[in-house]
Coordinates of C-alpha atoms in Angstrom, one line a residue:
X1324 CA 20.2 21.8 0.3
X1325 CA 16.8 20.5 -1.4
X1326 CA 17.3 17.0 -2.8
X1327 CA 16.7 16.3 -6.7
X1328 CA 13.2 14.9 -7.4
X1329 CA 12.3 12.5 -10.0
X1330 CA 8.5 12.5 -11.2
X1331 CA 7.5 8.9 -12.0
X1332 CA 3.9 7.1 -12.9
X1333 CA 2.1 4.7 -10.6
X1334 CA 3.8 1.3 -11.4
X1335 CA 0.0 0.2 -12.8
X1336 CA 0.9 2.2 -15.7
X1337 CA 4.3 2.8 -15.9
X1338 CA 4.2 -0.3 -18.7
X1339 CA 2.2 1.6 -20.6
X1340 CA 4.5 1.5 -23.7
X1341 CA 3.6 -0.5 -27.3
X1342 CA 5.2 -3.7 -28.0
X1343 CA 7.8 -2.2 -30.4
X1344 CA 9.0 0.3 -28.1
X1345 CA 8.7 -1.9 -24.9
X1346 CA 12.3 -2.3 -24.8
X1347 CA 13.7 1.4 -24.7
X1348 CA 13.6 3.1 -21.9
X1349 CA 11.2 5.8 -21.4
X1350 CA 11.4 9.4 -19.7
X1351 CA 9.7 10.6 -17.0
X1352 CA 7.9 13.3 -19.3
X1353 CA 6.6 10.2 -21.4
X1354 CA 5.6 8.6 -18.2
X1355 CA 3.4 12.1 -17.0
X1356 CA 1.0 11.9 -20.0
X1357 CA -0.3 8.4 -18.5
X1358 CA -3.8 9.1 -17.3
X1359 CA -5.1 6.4 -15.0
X1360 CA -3.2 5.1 -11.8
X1361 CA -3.3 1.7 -10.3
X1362 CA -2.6 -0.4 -6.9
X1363 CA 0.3 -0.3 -5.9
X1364 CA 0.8 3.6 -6.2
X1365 CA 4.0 4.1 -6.5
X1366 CA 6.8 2.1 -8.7
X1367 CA 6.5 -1.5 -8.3
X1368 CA 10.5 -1.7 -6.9
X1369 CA 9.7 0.8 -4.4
X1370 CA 8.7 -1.0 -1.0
X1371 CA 7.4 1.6 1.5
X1372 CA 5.2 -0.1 4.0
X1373 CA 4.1 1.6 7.2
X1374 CA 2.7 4.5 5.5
X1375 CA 1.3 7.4 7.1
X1376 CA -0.7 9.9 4.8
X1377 CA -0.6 13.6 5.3
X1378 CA -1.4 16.8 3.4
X1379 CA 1.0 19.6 3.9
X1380 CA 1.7 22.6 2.0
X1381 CA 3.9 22.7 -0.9
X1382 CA 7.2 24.7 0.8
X1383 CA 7.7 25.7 -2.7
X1384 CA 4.7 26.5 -3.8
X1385 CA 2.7 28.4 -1.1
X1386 CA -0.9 27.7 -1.0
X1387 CA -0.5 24.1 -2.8
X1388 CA -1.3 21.0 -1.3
X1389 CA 0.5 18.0 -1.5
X1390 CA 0.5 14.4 -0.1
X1391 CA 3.2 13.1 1.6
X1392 CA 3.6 9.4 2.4
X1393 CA 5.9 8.5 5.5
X1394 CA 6.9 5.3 5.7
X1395 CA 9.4 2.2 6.8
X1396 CA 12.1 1.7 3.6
X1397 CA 12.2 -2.5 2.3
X1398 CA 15.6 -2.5 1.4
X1399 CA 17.2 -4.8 3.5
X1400 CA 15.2 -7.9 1.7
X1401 CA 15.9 -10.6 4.5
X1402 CA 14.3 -8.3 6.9
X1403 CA 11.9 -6.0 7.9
X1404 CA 12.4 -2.2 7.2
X1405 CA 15.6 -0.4 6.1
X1406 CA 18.0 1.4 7.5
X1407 CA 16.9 4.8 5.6
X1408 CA 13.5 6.7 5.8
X1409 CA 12.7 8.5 2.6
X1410 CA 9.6 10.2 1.4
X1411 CA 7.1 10.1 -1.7
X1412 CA 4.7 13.1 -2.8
X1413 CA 2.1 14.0 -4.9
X1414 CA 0.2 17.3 -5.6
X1415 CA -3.6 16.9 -4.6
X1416 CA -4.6 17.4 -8.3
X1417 CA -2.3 14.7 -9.7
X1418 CA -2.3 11.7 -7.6
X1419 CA -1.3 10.0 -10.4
X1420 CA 2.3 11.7 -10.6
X1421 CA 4.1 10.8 -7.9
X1422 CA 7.5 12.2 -6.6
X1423 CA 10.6 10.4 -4.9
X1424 CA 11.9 13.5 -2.6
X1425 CA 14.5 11.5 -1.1
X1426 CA 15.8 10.3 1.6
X1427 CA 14.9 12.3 4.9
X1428 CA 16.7 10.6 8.1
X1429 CA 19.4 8.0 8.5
X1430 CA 20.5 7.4 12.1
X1431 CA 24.5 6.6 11.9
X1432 CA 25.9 9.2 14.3
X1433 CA 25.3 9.4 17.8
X1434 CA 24.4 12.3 20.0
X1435 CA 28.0 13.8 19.8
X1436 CA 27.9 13.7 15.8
X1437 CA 30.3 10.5 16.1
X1438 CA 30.3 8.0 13.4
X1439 CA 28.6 4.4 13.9
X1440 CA 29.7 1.5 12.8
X1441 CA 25.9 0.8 10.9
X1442 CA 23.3 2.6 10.8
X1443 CA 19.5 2.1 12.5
X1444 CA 17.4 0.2 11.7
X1445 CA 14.0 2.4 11.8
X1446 CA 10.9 0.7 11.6
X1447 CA 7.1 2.6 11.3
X1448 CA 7.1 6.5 11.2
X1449 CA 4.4 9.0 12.1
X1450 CA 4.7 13.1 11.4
X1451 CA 3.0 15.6 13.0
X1452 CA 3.4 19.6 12.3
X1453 CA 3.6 22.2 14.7
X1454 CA 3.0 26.0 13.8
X1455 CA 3.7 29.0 15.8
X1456 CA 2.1 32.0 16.7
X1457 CA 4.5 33.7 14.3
X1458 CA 3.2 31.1 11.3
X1459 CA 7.2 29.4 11.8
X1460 CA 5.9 25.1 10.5
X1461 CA 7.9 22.8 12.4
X1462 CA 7.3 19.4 11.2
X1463 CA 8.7 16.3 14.1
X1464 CA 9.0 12.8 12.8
X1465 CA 8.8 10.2 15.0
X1466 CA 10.7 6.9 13.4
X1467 CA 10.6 3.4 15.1
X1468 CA 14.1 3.4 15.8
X1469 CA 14.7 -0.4 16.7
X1470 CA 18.4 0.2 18.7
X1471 CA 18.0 -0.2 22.3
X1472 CA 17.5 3.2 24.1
X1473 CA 16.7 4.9 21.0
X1474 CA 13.5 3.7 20.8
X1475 CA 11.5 7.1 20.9
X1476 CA 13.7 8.7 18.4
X1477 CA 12.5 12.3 17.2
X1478 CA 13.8 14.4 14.5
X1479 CA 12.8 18.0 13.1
X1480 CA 12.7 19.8 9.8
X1481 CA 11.4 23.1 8.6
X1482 CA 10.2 21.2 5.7
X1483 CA 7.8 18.2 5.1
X1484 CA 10.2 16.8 2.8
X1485 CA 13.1 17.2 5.3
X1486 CA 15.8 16.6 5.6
X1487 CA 14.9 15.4 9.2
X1488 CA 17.7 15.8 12.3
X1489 CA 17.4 13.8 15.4
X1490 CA 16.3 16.3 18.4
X1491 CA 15.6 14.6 21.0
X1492 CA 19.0 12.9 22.2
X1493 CA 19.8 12.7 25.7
X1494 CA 22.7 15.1 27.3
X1495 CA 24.2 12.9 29.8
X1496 CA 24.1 10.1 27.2
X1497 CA 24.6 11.2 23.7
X1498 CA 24.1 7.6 22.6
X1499 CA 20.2 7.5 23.4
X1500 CA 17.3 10.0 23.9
X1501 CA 14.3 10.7 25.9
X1502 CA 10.6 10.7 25.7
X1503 CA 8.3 8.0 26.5
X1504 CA 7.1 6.7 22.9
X1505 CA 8.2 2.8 22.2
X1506 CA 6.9 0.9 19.0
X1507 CA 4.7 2.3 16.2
X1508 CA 4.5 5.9 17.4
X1509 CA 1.5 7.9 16.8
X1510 CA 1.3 11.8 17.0
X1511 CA -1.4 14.3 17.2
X1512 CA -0.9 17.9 17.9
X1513 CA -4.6 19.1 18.7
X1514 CA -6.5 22.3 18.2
X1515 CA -5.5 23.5 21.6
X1516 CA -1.9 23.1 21.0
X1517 CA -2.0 19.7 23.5
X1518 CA 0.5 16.8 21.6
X1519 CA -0.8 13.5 22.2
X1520 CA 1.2 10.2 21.8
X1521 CA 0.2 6.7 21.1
X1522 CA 2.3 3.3 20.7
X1523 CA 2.4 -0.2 21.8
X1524 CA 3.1 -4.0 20.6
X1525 CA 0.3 -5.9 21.3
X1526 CA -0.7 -3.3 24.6
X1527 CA -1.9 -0.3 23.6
X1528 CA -0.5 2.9 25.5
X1529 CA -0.8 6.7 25.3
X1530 CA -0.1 9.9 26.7
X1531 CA -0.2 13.7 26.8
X1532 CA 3.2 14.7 25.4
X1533 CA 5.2 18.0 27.1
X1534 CA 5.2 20.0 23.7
X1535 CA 8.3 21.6 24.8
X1536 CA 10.1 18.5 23.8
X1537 CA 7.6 16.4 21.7
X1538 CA 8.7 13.2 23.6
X1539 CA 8.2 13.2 27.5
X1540 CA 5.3 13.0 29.3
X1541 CA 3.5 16.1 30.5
X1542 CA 4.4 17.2 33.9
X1543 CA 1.1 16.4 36.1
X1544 CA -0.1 13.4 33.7
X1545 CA 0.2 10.0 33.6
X1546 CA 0.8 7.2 30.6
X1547 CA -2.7 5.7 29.9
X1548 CA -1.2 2.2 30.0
X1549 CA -3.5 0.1 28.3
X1550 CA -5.6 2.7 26.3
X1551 CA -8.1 -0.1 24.6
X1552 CA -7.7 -4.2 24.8
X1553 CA -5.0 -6.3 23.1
X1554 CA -5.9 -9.0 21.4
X1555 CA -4.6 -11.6 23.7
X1556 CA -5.8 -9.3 27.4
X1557 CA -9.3 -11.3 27.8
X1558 CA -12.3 -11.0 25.5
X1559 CA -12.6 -8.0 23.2
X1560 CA -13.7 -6.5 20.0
X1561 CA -10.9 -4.6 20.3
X1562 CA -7.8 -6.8 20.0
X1563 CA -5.1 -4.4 19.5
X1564 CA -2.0 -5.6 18.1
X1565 CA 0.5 -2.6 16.5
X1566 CA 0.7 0.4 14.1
X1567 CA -1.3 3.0 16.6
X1568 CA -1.9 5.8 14.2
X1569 CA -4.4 8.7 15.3
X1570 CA -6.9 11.2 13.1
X1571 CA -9.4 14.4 14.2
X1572 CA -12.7 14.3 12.1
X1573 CA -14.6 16.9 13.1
X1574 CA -14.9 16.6 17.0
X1575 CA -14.6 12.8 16.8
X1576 CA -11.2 11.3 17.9
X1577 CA -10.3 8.2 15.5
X1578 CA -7.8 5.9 16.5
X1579 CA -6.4 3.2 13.2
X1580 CA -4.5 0.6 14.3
X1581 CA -3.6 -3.2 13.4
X1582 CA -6.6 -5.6 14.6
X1583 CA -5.7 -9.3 15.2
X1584 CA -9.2 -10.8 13.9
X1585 CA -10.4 -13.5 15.7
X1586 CA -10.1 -17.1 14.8
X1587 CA -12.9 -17.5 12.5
X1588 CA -13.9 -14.1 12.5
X1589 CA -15.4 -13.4 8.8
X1590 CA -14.8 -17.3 8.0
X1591 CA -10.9 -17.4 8.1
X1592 CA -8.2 -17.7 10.4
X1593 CA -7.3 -15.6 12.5
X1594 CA -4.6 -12.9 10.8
X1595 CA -3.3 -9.1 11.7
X1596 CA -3.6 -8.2 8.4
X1597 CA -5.9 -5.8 9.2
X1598 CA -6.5 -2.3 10.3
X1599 CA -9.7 -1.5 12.6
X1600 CA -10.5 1.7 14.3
X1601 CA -11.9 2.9 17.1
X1602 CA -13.2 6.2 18.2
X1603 CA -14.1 8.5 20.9
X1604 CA -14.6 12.1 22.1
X1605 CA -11.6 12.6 23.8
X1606 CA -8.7 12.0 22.5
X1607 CA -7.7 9.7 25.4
X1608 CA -10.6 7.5 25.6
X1609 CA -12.7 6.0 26.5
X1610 CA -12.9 4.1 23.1
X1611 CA -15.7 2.8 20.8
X1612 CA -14.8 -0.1 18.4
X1613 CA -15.8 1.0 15.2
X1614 CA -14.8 -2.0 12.7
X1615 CA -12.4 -3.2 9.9
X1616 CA -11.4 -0.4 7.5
X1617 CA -9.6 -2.9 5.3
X1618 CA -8.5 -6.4 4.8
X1619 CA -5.2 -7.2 3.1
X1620 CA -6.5 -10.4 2.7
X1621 CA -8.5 -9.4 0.0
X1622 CA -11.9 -11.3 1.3
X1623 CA -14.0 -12.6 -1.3
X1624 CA -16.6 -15.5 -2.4
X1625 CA -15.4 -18.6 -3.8
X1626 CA -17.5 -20.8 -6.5
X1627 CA -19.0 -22.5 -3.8
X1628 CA -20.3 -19.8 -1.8
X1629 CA -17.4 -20.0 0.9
X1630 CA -15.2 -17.5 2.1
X1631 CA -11.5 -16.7 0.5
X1632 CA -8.5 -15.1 0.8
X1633 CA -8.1 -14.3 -2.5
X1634 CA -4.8 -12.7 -1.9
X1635 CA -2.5 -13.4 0.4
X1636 CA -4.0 -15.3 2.9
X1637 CA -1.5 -13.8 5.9
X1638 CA 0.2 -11.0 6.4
X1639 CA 1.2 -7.2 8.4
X1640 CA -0.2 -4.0 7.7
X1641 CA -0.3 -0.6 8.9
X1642 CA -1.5 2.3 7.8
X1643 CA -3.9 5.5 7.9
X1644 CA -7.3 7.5 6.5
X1645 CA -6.4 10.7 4.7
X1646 CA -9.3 13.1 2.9
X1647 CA -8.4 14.4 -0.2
X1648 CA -10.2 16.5 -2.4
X1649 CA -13.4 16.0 -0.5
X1650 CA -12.7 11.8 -0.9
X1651 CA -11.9 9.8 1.9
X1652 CA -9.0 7.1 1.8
X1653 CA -7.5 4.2 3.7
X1654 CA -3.7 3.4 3.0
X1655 CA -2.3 0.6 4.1
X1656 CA 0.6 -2.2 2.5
X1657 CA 0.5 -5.4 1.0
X1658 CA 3.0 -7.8 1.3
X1659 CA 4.9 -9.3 -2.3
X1660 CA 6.8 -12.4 -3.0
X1661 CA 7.0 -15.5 -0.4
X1662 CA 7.6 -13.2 2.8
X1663 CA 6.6 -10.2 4.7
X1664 CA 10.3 -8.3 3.7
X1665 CA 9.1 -6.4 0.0
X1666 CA 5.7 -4.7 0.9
X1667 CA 4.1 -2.1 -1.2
X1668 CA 2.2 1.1 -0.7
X1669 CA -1.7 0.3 -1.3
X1670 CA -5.2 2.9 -1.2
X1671 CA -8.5 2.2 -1.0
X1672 CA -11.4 4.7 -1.0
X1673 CA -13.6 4.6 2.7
X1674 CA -16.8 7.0 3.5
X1675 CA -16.0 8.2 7.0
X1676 CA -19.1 9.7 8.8
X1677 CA -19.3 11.4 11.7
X1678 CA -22.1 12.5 14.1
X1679 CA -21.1 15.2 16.3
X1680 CA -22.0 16.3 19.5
X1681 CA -21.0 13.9 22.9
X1682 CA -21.5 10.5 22.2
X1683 CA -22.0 11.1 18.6
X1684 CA -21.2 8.1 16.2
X1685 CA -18.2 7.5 13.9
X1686 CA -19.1 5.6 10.7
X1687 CA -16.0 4.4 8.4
X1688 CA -17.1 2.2 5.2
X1689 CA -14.8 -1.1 4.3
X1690 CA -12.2 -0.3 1.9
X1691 CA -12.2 -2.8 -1.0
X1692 CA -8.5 -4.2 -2.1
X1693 CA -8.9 -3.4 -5.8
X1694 CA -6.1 -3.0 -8.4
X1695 CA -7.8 1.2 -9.4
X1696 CA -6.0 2.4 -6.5
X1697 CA -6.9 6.6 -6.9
X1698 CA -8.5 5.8 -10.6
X1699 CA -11.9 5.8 -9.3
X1700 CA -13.6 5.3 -12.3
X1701 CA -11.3 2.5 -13.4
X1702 CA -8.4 1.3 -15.2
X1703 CA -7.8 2.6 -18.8
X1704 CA -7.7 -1.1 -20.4
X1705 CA -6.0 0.1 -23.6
X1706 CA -3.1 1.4 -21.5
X1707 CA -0.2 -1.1 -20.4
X1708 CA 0.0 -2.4 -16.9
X1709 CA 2.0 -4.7 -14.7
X1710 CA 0.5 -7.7 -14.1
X1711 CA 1.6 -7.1 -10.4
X1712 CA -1.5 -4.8 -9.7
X1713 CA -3.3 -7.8 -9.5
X1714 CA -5.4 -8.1 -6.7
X1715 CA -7.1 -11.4 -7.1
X1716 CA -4.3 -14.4 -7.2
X1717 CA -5.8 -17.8 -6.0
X1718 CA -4.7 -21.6 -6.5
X1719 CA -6.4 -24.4 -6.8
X1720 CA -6.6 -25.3 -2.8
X1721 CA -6.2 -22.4 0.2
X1722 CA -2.1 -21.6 0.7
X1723 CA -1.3 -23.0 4.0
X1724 CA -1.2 -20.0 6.6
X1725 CA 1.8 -19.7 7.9
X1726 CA 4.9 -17.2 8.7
X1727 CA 6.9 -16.0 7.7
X1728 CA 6.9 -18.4 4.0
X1729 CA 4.1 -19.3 2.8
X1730 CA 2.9 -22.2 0.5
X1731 CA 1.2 -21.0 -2.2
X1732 CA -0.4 -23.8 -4.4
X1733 CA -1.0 -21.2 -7.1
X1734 CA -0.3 -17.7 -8.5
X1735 CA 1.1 -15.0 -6.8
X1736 CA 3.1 -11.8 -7.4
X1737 CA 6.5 -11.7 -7.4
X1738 CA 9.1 -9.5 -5.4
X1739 CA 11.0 -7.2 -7.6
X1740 CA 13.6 -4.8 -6.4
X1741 CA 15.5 -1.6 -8.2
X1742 CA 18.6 -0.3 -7.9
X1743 CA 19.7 3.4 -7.2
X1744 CA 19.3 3.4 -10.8
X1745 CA 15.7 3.5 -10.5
X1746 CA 15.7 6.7 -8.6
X1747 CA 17.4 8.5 -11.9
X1748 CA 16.2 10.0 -15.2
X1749 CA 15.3 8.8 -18.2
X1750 CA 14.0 5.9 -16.4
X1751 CA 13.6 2.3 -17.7
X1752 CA 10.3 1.0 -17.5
X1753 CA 11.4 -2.7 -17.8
X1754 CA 12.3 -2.7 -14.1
X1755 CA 9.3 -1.6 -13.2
X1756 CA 6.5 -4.4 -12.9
X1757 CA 6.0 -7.2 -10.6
X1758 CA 5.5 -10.5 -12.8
X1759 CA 2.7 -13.0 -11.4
X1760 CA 4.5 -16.6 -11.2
X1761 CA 3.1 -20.3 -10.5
X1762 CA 0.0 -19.9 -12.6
X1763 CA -0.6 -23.9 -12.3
X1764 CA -4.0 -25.4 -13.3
X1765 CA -7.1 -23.9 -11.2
X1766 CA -5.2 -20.4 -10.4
X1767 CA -7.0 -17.5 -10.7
X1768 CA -5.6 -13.8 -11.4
X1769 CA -7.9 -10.9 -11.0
X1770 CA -8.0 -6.8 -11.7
X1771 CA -10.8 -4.6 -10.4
X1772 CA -11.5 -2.6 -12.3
X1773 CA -11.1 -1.8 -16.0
X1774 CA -13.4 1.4 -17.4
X1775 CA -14.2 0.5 -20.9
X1776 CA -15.5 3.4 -22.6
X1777 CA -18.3 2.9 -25.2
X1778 CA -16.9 5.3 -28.0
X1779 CA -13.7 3.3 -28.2
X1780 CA -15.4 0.1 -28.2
X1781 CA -17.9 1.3 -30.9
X1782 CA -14.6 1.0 -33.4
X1783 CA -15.0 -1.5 -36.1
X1784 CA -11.7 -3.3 -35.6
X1785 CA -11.5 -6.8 -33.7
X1786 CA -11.1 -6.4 -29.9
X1787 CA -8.0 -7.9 -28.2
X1788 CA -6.3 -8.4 -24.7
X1789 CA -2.7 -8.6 -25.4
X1790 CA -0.9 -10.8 -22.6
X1791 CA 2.8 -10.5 -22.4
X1792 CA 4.4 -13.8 -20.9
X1793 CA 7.0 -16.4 -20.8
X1794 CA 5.7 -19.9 -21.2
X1795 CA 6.7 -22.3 -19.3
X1796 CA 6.6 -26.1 -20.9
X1797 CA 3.1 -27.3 -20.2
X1798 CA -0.3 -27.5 -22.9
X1799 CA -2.7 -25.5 -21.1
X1800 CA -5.3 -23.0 -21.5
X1801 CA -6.1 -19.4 -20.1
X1802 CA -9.7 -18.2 -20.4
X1803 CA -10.8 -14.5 -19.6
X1804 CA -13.9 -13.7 -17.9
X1805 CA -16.0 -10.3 -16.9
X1806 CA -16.9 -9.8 -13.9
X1807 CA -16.5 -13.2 -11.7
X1808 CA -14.3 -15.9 -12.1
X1809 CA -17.1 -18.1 -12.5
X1810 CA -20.0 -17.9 -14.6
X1811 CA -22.5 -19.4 -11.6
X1812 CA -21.6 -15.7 -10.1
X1813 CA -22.5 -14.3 -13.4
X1814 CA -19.2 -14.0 -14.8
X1815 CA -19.3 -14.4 -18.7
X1816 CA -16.6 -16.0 -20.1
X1817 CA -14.8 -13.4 -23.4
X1818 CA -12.0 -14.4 -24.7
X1819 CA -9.7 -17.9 -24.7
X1820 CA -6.2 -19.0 -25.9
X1821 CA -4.2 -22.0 -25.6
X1822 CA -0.6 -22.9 -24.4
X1823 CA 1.7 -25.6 -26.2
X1824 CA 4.7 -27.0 -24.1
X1825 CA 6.5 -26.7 -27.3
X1826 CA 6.6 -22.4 -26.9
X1827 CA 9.8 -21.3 -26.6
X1828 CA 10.2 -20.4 -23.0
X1829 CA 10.7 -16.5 -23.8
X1830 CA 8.4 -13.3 -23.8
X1831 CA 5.3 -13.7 -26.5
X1832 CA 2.9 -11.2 -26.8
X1833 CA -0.6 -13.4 -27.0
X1834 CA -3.4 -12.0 -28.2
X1835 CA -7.0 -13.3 -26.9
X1836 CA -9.7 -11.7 -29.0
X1837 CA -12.9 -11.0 -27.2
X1838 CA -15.9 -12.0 -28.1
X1839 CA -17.7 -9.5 -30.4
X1840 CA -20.9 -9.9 -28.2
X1841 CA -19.3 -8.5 -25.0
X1842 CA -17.7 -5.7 -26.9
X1843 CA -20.8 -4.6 -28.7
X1844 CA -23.2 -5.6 -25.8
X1845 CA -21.8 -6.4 -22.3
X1846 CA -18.2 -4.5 -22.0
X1847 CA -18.6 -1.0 -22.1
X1848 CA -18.7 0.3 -18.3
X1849 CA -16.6 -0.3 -15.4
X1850 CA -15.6 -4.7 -15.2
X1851 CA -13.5 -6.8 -13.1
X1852 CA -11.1 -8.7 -15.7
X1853 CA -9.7 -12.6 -14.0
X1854 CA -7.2 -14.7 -15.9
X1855 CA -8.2 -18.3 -15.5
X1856 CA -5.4 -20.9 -16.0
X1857 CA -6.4 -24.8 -16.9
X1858 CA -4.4 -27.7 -17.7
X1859 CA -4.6 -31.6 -17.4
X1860 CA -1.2 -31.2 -15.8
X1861 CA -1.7 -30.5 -12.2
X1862 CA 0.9 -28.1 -9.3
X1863 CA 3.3 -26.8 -12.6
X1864 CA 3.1 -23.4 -14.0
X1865 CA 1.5 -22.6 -17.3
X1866 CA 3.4 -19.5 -17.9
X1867 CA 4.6 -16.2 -15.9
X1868 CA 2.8 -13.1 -16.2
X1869 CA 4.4 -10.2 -17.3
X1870 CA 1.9 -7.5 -18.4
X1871 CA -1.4 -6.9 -20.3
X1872 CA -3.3 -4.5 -22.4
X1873 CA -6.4 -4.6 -24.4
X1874 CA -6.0 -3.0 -28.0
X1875 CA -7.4 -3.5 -31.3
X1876 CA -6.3 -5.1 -34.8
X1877 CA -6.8 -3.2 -37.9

């Protein structure tokens, strides 16, 4: 039976509402006619790290393209993962309209259809299609099923949306399964026909998979144990770690995967919040080390010219490069809250250029961790957006770098969850943002990028940024600026407005009006927006950060 979809927005505009109405709830027809889409991109509550990228054919819409995003499932909120896999989608002209097709595979029978007392936990998926000579689609997914034994878990659907049922489970012992793949599994069926599998946890491993079961090794071959360095096997550029996830570009062989960076290593510490790639002409190796494709640290210049994390300083990723509509993207997660247990599905665009021919080079730009996410051109400022697609959120001092809590001496965006429901029509946009807490004195909160257009700027009303917030007790200031933080960088300072400690600590919608210089002269174009916070009383929070919107008054 097909599942019941629900259409949302991105959670960067699903706030998009006026202040009068920001309290009713709001359909998801309303939410469609939102035009730009932000990072994260999918609802704010939703918590899908792990996320592979793929574009399949619409099953019910032949010759449509969709993208489907395979992922891990935050629900358990102490702990990694879920117990559930489910699935997201959006058509390849509308990335900014994604789909919740449900959930796809949950492990709580064995082999002989018996019932178990909980379900699996299943940690990172991959996906990988197999067609027919008769044109029959097959798609395999290939969870990270963390119960001893059922480690290579495989299940099969005639759809990409599933649902998925486990294939793979072994006949003497109905409570486990064969095939050779162990943590993170990574797929590829090639152009031949040969199925290729990669995995490891800190070693990196591969093999040629039997494609008559999608899970064993190929009789005659042998597991490539220890396909390029870990990060802790001698001295490499390498320094594999986890989240092996394999693409084919043109004749070139890219292998993504989570990089522990050296101590150091672009002036911070060490951290496998990361994802590198490596590439090669076979799909085997031998490997190339290509570079970082992005950093979930958010790496940035400080005022004094020194290196930053300006988002979380440590963390886990995983993820993959898709192309879609001719563009090139990385996806990858970012973690939420004071732990690694409520990440969020993140995109960045990437060039990837390849020279073909043996030995040819494979060239795959830095993604940038922005708050646009697919809306290339920029934010539209005079919709609503969570102030959780920030993606600058800096203290004071450096957090301490530590795991699993970390100390954050300033802002940072806090964990939200939904409920089931969040999964049902009309929704209610008031569950879905991520608020931005501890804004003490010295934090910094950043967006890249806004897109002001210079026809609605050339309108005679005054220009305003509308902050929505809760104060919290302290006199204080909060100054905007274009740009950079800092006007040494060139950032230009446009707008200002103070906090008393006497506010009543509920929701106010602030206005800051910008200065009529910047609107008339400097802000039309694509900006960075940062929210600087400043108050003689030090390590106590000015406010928390709801949403914001730019608009006008009349």
């Amino acid at each position: 039976m097909k599942k019941t979809t629900l259409y949302v927005a991105s959670a960067a505009v699903a706030m998009a509402l006026t202040t009068a109405s920001c309290s009713q709830q709001a359909t998801a027809e309303k939410q469609q006619d939102l035009t730009t889409v932000g990072n994260p991109y999918l609802p704010l509550w939703e918590h899908i790290p792990d996320g592979e990228p793929y574009v399949f054919e619409d099953p019910d819409q032949p010759g449509k393209q969709r993208v489907y995003i395979y992922g891990s499932h935050d629900t358990r909120i102490t702990d990694y993962c879920g117990r559930e896999q489910v699935v997201w989608s959006a058509s390849v002209d509308t990335l900014w309209k994604w789909r919740y097709d449900g959930e796809i595979l949950r492990v709580d029978k064995n082999g002989k259809g018996e019932p178990i007392d909980t379900a699996d936990v299943l940690f990172a998926p991959d996906v990988t299609l197999v067609t027919d000579s008769n044109g029959v689609k097959t798609y395999y997914l290939y969870p990270n099923d963390q119960v001893g034994g059922r480690n290579g878990l495989i299940a099969k659907s005639n759809r990409p949306d599933g649902p998925f049922e486990v294939c793979n489970w072994n006949k003497e012992n109905p409570n486990v399964n064969d095939g050779v793949l162990q943590f993170d599994p990574g797929v590829f069926v090639d152009d031949d026909g040969k199925v290729y599998g990669y995995w490891g946890f800190g070693h990196s491993m591969a093999a040629e998979l039997d494609p008559t079961t999608m899970a064993t090794v190929k009789p005659g071959t042998k597991v490539v144990d220890g396909m390029i360095p870990g990060y802790k096997e001698g001295d490499n550029d390498f320094r594999f770690f986890e989240a092996s996830s394999i693409r084919k570009v043109k004749d070139k062989y890219i292998f993504i995967y989570s990089r522990f960076t050296k101590e150091g290593e672009f002036g911070l510490p060490t951290t496998n919040y990361t994802l590198a790639y490596a590439y090669s002409d076979n799909p085997l190796g031998p490997w190339t080390y290509g570079g970082t494709i992005i950093d979930g640290r958010g790496r940035e210049i400080n005022e004094k010219g020194d290196t930053i994390a300006s988002a979380n300083p440590s963390g886990n990723t995983h993820g993959s490069i898709c192309e879609i509509n001719g563009q090139w993207y990385v996806f990858y997660h970012r973690q939420t809250g004071l732990n690694e247990f409520a990440r969020q599905a993140m995109v960045a665009p990437i060039t990837v250029e390849v020279e073909e021919g043996k030995g040819g080079k494979v060239s795959i730009s830095e993604g940038e961790y922005n708050s646009e996410g697919f809306s290339l051109n920029g934010l539209d400022p005079f919709e609503r957006h969570s102030a959780g697609i920030a993606c600058w959120y800096t203290g004071p001092k450096p957090a301490e770098h530590g795991w699993p809590n970390y100390t954050f001496y300033g802002s940072y965006i806090e964990a939200g969850y939904g409920t089931d429901d969040n999964f049902k029509a009309p929704y209610d946009l008031r569950n879905n943002t991520n608020r931005v807490v501890n804004n003490t004195d010295g934090s910094i909160v950043g967006y890249k990028y806004f897109n002001f257009e210079a026809s609605k700027l050339s309108k005679e009303e005054n220009l305003m940024l509308v902050l929505r917030l809760i104060p919290e007790g302290i006199d204080g200031t909060i100054e905007i600026m274009m740009d950079r933080p800092w006007a040494s960088q060139g950032g230009k300072k446009i707008g200002e407005i103070a906090l008393k400690a006497d506010m009543e600590k509920k929701t106010w919608d602030m206005a800051i009006g910008i200065s009529k210089e910047a609107k008339e002269n400097e802000l039309a174009g694509k900006h960075a927006i940062f929210i600087l916070f400043k108050s003689d009383t030090k390590n106590k929070s000015l406010c928390i950060l709801e949403d914001l919107v730019f608009t006008f008054d009349k």
